PDB file of C-alpha atoms and ligand atoms in Angstrom:
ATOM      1  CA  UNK A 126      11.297  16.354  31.638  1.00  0.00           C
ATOM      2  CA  UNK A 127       7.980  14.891  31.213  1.00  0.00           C
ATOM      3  CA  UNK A 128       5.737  14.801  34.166  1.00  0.00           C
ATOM      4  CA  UNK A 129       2.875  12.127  34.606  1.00  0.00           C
ATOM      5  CA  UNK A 130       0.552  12.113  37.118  1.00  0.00           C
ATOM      6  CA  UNK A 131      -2.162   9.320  38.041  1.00  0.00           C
ATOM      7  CA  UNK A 132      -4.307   8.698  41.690  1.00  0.00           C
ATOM      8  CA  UNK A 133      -1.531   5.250  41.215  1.00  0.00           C
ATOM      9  CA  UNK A 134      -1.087   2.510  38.860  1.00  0.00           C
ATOM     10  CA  UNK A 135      -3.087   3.509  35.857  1.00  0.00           C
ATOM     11  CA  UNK A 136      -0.767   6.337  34.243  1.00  0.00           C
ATOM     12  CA  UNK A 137       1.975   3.489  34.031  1.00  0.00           C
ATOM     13  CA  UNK A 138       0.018   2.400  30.857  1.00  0.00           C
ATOM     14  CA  UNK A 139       0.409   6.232  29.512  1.00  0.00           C
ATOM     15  CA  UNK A 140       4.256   6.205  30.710  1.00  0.00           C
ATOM     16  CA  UNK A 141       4.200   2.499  28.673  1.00  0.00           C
ATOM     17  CA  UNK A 142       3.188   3.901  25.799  1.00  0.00           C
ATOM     18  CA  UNK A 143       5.616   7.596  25.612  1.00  0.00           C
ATOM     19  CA  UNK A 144       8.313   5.424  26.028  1.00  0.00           C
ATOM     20  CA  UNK A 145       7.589   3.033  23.117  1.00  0.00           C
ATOM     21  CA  UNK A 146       6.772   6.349  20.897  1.00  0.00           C
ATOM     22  CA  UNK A 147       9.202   8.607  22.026  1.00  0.00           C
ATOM     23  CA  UNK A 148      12.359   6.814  24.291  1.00  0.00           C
ATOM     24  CA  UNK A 149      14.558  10.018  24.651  1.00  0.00           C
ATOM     25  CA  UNK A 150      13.151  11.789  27.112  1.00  0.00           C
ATOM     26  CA  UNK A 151      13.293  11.873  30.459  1.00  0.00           C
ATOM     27  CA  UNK A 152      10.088  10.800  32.389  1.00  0.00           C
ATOM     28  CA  UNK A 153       8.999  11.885  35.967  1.00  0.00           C
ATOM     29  CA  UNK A 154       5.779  10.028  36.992  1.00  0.00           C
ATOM     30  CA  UNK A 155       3.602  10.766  40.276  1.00  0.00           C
ATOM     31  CA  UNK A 156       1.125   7.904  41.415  1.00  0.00           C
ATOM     32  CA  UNK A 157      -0.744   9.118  44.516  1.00  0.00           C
ATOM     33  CA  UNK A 158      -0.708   5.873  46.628  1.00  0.00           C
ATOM     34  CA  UNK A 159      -1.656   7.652  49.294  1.00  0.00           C
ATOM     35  CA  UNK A 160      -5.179   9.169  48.112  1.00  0.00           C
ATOM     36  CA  UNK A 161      -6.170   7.024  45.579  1.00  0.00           C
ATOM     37  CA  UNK A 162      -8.903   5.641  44.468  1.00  0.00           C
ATOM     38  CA  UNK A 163      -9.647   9.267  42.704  1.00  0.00           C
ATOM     39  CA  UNK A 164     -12.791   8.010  41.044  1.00  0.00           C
ATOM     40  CA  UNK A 165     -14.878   7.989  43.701  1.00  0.00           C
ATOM     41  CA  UNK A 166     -14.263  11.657  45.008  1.00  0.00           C
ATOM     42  CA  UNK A 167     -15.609  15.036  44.746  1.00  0.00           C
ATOM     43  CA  UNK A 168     -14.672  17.025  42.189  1.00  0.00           C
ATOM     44  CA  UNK A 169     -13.352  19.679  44.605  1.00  0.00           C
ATOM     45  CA  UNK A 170     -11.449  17.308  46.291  1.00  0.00           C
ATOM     46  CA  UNK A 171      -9.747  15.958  42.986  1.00  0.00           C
ATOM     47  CA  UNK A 172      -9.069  19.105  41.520  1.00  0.00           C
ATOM     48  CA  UNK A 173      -7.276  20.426  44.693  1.00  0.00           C
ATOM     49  CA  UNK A 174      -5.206  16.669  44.589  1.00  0.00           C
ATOM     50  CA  UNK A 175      -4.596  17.440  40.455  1.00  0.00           C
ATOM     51  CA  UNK A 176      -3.149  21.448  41.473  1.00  0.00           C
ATOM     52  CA  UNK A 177      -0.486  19.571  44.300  1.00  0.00           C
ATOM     53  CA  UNK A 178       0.486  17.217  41.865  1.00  0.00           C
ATOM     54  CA  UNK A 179       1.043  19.098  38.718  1.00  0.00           C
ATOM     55  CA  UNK A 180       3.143  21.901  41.265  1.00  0.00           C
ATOM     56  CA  UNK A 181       5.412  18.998  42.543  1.00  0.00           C
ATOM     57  CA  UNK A 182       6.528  18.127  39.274  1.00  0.00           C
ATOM     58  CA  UNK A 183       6.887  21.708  38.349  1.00  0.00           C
ATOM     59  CA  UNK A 184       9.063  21.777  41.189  1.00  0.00           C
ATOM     60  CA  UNK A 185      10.629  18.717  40.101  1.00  0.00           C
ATOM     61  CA  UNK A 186      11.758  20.461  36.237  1.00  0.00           C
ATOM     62  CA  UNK A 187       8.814  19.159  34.235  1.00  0.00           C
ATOM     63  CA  UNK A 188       8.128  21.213  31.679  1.00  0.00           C
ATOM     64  CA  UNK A 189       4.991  19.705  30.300  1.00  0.00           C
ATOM     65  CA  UNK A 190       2.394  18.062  32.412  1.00  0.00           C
ATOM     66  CA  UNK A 191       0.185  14.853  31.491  1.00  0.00           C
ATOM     67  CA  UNK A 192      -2.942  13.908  32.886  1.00  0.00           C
ATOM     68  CA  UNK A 193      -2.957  10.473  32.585  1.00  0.00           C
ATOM     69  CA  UNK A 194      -5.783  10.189  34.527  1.00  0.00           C
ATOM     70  CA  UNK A 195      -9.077  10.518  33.214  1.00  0.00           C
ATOM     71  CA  UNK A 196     -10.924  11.206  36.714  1.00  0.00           C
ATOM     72  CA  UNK A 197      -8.953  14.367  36.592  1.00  0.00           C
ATOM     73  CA  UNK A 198      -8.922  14.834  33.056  1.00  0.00           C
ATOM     74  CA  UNK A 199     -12.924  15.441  33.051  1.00  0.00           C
ATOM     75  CA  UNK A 200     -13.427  17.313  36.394  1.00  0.00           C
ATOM     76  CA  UNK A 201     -10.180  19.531  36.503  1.00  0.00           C
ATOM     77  CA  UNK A 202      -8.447  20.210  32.934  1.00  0.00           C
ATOM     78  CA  UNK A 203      -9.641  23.678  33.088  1.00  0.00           C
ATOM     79  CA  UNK A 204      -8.719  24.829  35.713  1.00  0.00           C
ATOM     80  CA  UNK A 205      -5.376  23.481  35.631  1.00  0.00           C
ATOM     81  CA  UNK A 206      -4.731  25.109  32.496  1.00  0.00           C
ATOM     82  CA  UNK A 207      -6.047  28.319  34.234  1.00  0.00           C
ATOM     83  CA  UNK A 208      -4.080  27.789  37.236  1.00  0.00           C
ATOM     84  CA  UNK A 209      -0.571  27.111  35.218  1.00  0.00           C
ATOM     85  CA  UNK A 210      -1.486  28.994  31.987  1.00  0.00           C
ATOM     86  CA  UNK A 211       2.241  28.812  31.117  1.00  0.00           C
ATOM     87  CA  UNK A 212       2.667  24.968  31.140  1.00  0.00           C
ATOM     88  CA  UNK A 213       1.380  22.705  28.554  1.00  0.00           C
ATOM     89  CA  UNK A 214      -0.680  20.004  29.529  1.00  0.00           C
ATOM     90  CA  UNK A 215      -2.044  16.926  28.223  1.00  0.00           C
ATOM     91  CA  UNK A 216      -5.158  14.869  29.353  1.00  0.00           C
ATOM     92  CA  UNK A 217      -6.724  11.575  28.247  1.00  0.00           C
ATOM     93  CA  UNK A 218     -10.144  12.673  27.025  1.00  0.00           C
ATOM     94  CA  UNK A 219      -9.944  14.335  23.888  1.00  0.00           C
ATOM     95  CA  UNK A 220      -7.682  11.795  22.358  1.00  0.00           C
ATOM     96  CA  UNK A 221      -9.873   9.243  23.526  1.00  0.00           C
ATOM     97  CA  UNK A 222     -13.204  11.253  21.794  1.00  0.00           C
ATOM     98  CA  UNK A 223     -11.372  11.628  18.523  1.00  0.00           C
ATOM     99  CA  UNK A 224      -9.870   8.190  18.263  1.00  0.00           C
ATOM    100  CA  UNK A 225     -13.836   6.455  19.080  1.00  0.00           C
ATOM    101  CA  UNK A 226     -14.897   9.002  16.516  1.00  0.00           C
ATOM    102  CA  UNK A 227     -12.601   7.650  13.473  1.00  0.00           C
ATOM    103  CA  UNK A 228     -13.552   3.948  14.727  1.00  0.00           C
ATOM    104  CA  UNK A 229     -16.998   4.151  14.976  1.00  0.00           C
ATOM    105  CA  UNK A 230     -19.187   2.734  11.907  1.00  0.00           C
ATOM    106  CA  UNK A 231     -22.636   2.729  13.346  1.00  0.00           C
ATOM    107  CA  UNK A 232     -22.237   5.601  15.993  1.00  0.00           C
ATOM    108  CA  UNK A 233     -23.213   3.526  19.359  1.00  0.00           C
ATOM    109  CA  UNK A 234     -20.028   3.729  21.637  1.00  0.00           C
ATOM    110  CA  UNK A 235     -19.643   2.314  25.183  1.00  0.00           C
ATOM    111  CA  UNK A 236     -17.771   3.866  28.238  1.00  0.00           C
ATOM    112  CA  UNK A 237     -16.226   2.463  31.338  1.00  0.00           C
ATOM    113  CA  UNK A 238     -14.600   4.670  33.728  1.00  0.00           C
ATOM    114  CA  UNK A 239     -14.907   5.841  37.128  1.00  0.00           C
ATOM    115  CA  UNK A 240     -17.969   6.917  38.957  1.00  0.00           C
ATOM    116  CA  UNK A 241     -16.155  10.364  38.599  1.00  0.00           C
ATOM    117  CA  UNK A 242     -15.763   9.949  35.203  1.00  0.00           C
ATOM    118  CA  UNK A 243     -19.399   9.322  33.919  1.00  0.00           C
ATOM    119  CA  UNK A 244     -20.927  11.204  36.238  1.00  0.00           C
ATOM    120  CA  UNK A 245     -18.896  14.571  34.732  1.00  0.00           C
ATOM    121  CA  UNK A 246     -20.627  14.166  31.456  1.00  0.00           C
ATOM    122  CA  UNK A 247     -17.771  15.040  29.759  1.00  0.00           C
ATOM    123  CA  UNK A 248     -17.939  12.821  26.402  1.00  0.00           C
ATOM    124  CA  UNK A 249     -21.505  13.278  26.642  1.00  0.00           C
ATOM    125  CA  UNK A 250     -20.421  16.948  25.964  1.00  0.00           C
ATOM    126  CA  UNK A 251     -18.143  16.269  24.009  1.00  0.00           C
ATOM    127  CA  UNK A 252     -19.442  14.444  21.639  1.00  0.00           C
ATOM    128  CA  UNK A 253     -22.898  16.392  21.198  1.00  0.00           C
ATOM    129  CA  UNK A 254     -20.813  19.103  19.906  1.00  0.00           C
ATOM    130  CA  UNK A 255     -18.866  17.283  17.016  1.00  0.00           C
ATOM    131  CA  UNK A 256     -21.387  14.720  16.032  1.00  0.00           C
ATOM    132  CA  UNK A 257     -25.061  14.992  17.699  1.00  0.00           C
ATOM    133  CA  UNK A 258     -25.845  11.455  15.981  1.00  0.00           C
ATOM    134  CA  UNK A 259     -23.354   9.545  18.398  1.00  0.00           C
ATOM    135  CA  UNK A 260     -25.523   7.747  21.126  1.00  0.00           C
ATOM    136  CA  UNK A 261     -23.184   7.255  24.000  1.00  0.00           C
ATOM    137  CA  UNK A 262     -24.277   4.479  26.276  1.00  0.00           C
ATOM    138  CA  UNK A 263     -21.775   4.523  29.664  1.00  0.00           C
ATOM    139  CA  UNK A 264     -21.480   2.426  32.481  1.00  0.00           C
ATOM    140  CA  UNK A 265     -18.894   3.535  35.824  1.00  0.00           C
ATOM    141  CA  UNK A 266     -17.045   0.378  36.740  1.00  0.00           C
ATOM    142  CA  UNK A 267     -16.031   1.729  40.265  1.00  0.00           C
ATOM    143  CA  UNK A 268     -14.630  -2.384  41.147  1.00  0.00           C
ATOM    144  CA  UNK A 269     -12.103  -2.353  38.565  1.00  0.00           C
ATOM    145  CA  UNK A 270      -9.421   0.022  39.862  1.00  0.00           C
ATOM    146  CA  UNK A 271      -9.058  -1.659  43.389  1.00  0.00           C
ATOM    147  CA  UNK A 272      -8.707  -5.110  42.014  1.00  0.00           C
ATOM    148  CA  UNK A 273      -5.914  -3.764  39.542  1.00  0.00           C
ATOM    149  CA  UNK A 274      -4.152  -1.806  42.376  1.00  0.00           C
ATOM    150  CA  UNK A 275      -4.362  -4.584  44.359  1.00  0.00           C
ATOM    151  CA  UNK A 276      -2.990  -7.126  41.080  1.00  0.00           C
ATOM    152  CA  UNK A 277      -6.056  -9.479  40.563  1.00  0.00           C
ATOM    153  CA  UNK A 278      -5.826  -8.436  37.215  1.00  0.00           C
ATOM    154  CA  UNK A 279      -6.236 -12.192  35.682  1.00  0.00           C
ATOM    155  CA  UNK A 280      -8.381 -13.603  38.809  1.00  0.00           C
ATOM    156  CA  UNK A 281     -11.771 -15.425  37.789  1.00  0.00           C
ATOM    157  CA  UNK A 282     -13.381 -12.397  40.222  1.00  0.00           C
ATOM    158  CA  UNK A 283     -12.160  -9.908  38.112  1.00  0.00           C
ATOM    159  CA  UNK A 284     -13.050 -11.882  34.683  1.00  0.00           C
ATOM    160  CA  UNK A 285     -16.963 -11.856  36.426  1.00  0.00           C
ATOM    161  CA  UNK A 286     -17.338  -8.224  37.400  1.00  0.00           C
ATOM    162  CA  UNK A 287     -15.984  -7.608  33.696  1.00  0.00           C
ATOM    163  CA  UNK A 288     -18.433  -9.243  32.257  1.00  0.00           C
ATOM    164  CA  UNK A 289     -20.946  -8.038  34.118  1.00  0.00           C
ATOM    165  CA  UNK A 290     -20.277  -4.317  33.525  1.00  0.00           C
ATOM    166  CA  UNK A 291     -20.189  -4.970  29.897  1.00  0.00           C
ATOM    167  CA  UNK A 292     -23.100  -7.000  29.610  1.00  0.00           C
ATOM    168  CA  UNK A 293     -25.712  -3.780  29.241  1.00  0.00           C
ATOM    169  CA  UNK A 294     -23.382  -1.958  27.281  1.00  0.00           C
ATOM    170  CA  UNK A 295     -23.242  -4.703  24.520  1.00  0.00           C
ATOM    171  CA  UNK A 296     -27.038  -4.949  24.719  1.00  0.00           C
ATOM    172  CA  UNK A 297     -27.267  -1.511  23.582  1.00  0.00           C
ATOM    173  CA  UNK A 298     -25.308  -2.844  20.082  1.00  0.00           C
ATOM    174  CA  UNK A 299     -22.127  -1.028  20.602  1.00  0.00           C
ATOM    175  CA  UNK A 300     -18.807  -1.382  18.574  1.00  0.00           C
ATOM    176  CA  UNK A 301     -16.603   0.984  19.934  1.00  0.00           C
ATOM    177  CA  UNK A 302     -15.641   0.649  23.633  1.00  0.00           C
ATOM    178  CA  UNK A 303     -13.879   3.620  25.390  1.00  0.00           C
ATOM    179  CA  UNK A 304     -11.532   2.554  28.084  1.00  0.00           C
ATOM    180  CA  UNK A 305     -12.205   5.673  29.810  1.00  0.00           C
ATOM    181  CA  UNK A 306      -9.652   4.846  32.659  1.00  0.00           C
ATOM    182  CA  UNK A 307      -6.123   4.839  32.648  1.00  0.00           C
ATOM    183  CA  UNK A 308      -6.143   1.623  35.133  1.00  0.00           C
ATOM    184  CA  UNK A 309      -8.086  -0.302  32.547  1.00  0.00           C
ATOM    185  CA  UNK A 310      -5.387  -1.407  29.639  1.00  0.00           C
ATOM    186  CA  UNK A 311      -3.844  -3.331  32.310  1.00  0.00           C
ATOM    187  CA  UNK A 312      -6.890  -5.661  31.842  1.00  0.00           C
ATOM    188  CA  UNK A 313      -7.308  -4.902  28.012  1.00  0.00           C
ATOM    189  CA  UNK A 314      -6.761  -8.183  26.942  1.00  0.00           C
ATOM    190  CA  UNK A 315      -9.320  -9.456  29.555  1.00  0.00           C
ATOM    191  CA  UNK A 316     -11.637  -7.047  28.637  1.00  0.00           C
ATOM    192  CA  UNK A 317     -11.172  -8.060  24.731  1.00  0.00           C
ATOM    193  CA  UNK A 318     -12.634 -10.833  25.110  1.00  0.00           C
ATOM    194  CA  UNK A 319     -15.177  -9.860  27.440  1.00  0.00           C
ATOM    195  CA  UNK A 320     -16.485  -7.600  25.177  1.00  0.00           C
ATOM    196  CA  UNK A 321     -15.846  -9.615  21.884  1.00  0.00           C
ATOM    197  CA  UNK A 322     -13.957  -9.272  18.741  1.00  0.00           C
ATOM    198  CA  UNK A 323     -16.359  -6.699  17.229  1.00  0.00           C
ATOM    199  CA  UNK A 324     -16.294  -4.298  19.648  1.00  0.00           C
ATOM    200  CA  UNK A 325     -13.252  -1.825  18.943  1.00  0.00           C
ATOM    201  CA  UNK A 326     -11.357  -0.682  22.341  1.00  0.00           C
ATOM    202  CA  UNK A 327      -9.967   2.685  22.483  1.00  0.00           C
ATOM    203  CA  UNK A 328      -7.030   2.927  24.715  1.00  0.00           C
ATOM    204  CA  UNK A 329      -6.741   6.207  26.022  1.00  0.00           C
ATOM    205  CA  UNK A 330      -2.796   5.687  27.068  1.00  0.00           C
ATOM    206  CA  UNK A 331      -2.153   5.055  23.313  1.00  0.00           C
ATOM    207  CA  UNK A 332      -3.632   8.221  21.788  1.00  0.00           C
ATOM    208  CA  UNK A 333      -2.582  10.682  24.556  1.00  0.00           C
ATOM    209  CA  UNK A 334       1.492   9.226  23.668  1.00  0.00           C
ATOM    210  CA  UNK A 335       0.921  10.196  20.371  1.00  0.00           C
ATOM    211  CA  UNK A 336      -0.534  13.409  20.878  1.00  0.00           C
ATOM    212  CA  UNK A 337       2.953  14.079  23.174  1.00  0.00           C
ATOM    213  CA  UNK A 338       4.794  12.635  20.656  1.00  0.00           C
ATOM    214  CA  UNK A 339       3.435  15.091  17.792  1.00  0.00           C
ATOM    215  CA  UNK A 340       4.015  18.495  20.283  1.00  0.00           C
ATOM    216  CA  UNK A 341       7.377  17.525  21.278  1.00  0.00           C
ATOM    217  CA  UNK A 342       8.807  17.233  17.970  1.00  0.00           C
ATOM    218  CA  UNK A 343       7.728  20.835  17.199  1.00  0.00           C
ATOM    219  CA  UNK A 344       8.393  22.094  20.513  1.00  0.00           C
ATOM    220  CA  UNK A 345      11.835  20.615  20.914  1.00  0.00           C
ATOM    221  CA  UNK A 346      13.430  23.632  22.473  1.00  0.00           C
ATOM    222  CA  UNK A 347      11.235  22.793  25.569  1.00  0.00           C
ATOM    223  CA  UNK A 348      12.538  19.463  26.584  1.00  0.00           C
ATOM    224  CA  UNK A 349      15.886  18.121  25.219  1.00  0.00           C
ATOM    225  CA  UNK A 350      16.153  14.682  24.350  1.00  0.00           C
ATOM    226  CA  UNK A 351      18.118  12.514  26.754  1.00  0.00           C
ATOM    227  CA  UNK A 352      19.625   9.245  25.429  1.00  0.00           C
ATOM    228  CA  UNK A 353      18.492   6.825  28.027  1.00  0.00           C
ATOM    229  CA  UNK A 354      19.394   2.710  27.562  1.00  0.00           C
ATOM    230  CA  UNK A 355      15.807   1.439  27.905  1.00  0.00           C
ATOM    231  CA  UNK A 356      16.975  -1.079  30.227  1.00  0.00           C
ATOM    232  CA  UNK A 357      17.280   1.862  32.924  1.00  0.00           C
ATOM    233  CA  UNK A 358      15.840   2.126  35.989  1.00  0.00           C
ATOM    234  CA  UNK A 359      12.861   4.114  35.999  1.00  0.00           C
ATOM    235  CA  UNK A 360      12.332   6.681  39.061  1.00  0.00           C
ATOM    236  CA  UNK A 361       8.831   6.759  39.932  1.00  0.00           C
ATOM    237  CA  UNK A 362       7.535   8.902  43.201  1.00  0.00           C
ATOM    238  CA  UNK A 363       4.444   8.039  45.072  1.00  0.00           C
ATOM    239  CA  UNK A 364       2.944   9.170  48.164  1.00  0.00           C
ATOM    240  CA  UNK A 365       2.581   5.813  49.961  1.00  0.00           C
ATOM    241  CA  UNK A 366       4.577   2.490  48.960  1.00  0.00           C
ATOM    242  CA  UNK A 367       1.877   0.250  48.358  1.00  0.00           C
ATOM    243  CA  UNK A 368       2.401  -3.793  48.838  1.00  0.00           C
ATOM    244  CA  UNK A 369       2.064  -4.910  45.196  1.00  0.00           C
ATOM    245  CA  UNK A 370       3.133  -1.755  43.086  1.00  0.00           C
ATOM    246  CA  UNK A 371       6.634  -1.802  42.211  1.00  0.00           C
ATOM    247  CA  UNK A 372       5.960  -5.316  41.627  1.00  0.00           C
ATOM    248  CA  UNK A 373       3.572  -4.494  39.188  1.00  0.00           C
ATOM    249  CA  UNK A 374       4.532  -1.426  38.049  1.00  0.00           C
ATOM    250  CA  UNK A 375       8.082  -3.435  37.056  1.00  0.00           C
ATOM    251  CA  UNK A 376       5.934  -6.351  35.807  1.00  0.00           C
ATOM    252  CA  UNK A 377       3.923  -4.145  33.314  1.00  0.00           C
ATOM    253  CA  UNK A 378       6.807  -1.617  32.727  1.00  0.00           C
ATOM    254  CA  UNK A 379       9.314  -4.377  32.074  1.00  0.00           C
ATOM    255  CA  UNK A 380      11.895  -2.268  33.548  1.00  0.00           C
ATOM    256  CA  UNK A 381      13.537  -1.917  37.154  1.00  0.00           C
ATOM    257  CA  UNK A 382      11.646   0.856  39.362  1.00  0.00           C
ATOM    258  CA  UNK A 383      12.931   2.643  41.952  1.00  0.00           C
ATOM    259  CA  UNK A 384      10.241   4.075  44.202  1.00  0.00           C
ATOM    260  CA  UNK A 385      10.198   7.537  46.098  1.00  0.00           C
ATOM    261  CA  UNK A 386       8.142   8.232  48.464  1.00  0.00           C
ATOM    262  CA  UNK A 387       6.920  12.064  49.050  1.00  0.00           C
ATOM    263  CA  UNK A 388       5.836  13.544  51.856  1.00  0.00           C
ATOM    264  CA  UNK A 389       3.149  16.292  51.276  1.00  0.00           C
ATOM    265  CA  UNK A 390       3.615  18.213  54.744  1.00  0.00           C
TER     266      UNK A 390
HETATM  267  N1  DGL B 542      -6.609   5.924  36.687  1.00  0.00           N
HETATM  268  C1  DGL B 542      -7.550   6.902  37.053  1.00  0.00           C
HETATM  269  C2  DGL B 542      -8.495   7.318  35.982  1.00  0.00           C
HETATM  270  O1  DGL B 542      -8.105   7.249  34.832  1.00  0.00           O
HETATM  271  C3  DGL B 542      -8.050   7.001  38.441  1.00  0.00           C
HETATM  272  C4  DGL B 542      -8.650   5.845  39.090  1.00  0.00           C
HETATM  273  C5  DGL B 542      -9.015   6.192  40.484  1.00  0.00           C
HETATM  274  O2  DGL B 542      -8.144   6.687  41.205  1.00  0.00           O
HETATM  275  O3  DGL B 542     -10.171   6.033  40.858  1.00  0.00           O
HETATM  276  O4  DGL B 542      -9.590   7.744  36.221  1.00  0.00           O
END
């Protein structure tokens, strides 16, 4: 199996996308109802909520792990790998480096993610050791994941605070935008045309599916491939049934989910 892993909604868009690229396998996902938002933690305290999760779905039978949550992806990958050195994981922040790298012409790209998230310096990092010329302007939009948990995601609210946390970031003359949250392509098309036609988004949930996509073919004595109708029920756990997620979550998913809740004592 595949395990996924988000603070909650946001890794549905990564789950999304493996399933359009690569149908036969069997999923598990984790959304952590109960202790999200992750963005605006420590990075102690996420770390030690990114170890739990990846060893319940170890438990579970996954047999490869993906981040698809970028909070965790720049404050913990290293340590997880450390931690399970015999598991292969995946995370949402290289792919999402390389793919604003190829689209890129004038080397000014934008980032929106979680306090978390900018504050870890990752793609600053990053990117200063593959291409010093790339000015990275970012911005934490720390509004954006409650109103998508919560399913504003077309309200005129929501359409304001997007604007208004692109506004500097288009000053600066940027045309490639870094969705550096997996809760964000639920609003891509909102933030489209927030941001305008020349600005190029990267979705992180896109590029991370086809980096899984790539290792599993060459690795496909790890997980065999189960022939699933894609009509099927999807099994998701969480660790708090939320109001408004399995409507969502079926909504975005366009599939029937069954929720599970976990108990962590
Ligand atoms: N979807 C997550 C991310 O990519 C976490 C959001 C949150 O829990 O704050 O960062």
């Amino acid at each position: 199996m595949i395990g996924i892993f988000d603070s909650g909604l946001g890794g549905l868009t990564v789950v999304k996308e493996i399933l359009k690229h690569i149908p036969h396998y069997k999923i598990i996902y984790f959304g952590d109802t109960a202790r999200t938002p992750y963005g605006t933690k420590s990075a102690e305290t996420v770390i030690r909520y990114a170890i739990e999760n990846t060893q319940f779905l170890l438990e579970k039978g996954a047999k490869v792990i993906v981040v698809a949550c970028h909070t965790v992806s720049s404050t913990a990958i290293s340590l997880l790998k450390s931690r399970f050195p015999e598991v292969p994981f995946f995370e949402v922040v290289s792919p999402s480096m390389k793919k604003a790298l190829k689209l890129t012409k004038n080397k000014k790209i934008g980032l929106i993610g979680t306090r978390t998230t900018v504050e870890s310096g990752i793609y600053e990092k990053l990117f200063k050791e593959v291409d010093p010329e790339i000015k990275l302007y970012s911005n934490p939009a720390p509004l954006l994941v409650p109103l998508i948990e919560e399913g504003w995601l077309k309200k005129p609210e929501t359409r304001k605070i997007v604007k208004k946390y692109l506004i500097p970031l288009k000053m600066r003359g940027i045309d490639t935008l870094i969705l550096g949250c997996t809760h964000y392509p639920l609003i891509k098309k909102l933030i489209q045309e927030k941001a305008g036609k020349r600005i190029k988004l990267v979705d992180p949930s896109e590029e991370v599916a086809i980096e899984v996509k790539n290792f599993i073919e060459v690795h496909s004595e790890l997980i065999e491939k189960f022939f699933s109708n894609p009509g099927e029920e999807l099994e998701i756990y969480v660790s708090d049934i939320t109001a408004h997620f399995a409507k969502i979550a079926q909504l975005f998913l366009g599939r029937k989910v069954v929720l599970k809740k976990i108990n962590w004592e």
